[in-house]
Short mmCIF file of C-alpha atoms in Angstrom, two decimals:
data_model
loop_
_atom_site.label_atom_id
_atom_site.label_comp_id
_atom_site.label_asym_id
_atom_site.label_seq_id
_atom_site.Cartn_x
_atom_site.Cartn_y
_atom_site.Cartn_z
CA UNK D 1 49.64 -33.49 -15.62
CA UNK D 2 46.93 -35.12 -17.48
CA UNK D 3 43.42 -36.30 -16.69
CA UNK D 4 42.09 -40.12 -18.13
CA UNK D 5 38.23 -39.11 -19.28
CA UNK D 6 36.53 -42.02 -19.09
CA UNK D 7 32.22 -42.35 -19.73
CA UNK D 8 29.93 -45.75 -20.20
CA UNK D 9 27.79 -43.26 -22.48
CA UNK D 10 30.43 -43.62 -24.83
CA UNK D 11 31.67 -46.00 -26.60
CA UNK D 12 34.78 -48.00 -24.85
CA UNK D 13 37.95 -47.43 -26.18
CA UNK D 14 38.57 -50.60 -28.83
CA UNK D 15 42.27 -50.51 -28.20
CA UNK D 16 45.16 -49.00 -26.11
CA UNK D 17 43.92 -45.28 -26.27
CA UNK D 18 41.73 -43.14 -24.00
CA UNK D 19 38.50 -41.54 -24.67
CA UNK D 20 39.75 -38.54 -24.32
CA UNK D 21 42.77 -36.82 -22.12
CA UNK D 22 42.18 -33.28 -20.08
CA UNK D 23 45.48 -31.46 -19.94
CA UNK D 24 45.46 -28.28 -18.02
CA UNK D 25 42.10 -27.07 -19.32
CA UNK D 26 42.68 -28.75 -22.43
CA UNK D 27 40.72 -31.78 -23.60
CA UNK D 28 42.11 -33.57 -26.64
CA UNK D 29 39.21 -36.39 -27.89
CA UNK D 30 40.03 -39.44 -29.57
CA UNK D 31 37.87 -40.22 -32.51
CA UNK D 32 34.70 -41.41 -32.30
CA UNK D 33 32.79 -43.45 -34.74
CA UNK D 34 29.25 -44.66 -34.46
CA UNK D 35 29.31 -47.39 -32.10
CA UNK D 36 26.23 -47.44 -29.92
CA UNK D 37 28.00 -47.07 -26.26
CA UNK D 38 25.59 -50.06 -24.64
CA UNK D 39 25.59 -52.62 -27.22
CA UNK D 40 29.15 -51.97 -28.72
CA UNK D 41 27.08 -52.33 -32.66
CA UNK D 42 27.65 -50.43 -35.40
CA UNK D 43 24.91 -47.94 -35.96
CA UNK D 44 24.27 -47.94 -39.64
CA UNK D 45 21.50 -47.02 -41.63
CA UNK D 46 22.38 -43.92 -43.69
CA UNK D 47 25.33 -40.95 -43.19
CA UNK D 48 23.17 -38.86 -41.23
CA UNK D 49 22.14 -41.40 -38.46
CA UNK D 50 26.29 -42.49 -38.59
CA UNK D 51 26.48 -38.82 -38.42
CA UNK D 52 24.13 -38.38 -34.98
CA UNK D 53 25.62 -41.16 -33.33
CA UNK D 54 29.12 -39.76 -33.76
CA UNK D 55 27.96 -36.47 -32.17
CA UNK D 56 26.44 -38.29 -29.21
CA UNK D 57 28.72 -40.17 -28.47
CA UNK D 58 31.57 -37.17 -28.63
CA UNK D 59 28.83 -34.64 -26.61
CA UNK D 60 29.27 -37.65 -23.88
CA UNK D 61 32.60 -37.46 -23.82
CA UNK D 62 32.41 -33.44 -23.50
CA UNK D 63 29.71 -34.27 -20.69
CA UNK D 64 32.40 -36.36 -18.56
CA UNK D 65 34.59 -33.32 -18.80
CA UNK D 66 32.12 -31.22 -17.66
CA UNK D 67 31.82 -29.43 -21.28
CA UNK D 68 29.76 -28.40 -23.73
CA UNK D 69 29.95 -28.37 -27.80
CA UNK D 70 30.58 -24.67 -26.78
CA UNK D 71 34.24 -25.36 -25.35
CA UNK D 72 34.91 -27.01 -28.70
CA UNK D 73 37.60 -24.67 -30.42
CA UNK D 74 38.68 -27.27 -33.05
CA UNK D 75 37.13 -30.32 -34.53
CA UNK D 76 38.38 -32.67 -37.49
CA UNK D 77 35.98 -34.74 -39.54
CA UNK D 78 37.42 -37.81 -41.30
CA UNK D 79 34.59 -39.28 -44.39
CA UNK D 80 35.31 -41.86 -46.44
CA UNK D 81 33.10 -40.41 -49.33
CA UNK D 82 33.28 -36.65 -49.88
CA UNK D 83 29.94 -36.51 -51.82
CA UNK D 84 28.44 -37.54 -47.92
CA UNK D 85 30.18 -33.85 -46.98
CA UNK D 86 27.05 -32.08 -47.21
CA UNK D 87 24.23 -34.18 -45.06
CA UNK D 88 27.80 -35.04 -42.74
CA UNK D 89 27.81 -30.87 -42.48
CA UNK D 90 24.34 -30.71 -41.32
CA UNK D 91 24.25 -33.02 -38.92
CA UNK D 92 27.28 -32.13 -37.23
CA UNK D 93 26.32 -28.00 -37.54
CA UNK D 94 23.07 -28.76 -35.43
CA UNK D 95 25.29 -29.24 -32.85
CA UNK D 96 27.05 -25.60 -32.54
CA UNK D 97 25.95 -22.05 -32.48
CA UNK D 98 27.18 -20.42 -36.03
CA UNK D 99 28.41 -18.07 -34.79
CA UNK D 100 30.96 -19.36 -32.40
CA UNK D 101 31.33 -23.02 -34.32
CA UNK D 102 34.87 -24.38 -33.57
CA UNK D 103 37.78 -24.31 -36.35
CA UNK D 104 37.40 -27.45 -38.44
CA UNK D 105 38.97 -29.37 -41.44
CA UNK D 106 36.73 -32.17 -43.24
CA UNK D 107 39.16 -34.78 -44.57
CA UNK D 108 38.03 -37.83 -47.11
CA UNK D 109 40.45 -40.81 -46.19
CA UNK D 110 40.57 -44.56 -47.88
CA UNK D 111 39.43 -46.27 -44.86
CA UNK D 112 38.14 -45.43 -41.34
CA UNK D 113 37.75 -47.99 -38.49
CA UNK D 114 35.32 -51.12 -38.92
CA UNK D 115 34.70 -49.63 -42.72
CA UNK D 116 32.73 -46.83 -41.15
CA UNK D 117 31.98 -43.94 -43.10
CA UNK D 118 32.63 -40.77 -40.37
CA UNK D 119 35.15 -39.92 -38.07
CA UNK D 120 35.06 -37.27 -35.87
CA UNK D 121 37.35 -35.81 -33.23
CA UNK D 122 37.69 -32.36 -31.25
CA UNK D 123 39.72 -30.31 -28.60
CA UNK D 124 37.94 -28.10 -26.18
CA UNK D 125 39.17 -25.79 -23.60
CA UNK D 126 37.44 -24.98 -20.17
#
């Protein structure tokens, strides 16, 4: 049986998909880019605030599952410019403890959604 997770501090869906789905005690995220959840607007600027409004939105997601960045056992980061890897890396670690940071591949694609320059999306367990 699966669960529909659905937040307004998130972005809304911007086609047929779901924020995320909770299976079990499994939540599979869809990926989330830096639209700002009220407005619906890109948030642009430089990598790092893309970066930080990726991560907000996705910990709001977590939040309407009742979960943490700690429940995260696998994440998968989509750039569109691997030289952004590093500041991408930084942002993104802030988020975890070190020492129990999720599994994680960091892939540089041609395009991303709305010419956005991260992607990023996770599976937690409960």
């Amino acid at each position: 049986m699966k669960k529909i997770i659905f937040t307004d501090k998130a972005p809304a869906p911007i086609g047929p998909y779901s924020q995320a789905v909770l299976s079990g005690n499994t939540l599979y995220t869809s990926g989330q880019i830096a639209l700002h959840p009220e407005t619906g607007e890109l948030v642009t600027g430089d990598i790092e605030t893309e970066t930080k409004q990726v991560m907000e939105n996705m910990k709001a997601v977590l939040d309407a599952a009742e979960m943490t960045f700690e429940n995260v056992i696998k994440s998968t980061i989509f750039i569109s410019d691997m030289n952004d890897f590093a500041k991408i890396n930084s942002i993104y670690g802030a988020y975890f403890n070190e020492k129990t940071a999720p599994a994680r591949e960091t892939v540089q694609v041609a395009k991303l959604p709305k010419n956005v320059n991260v992607e990023i999306s996770m599976i937690a367990v409960l």
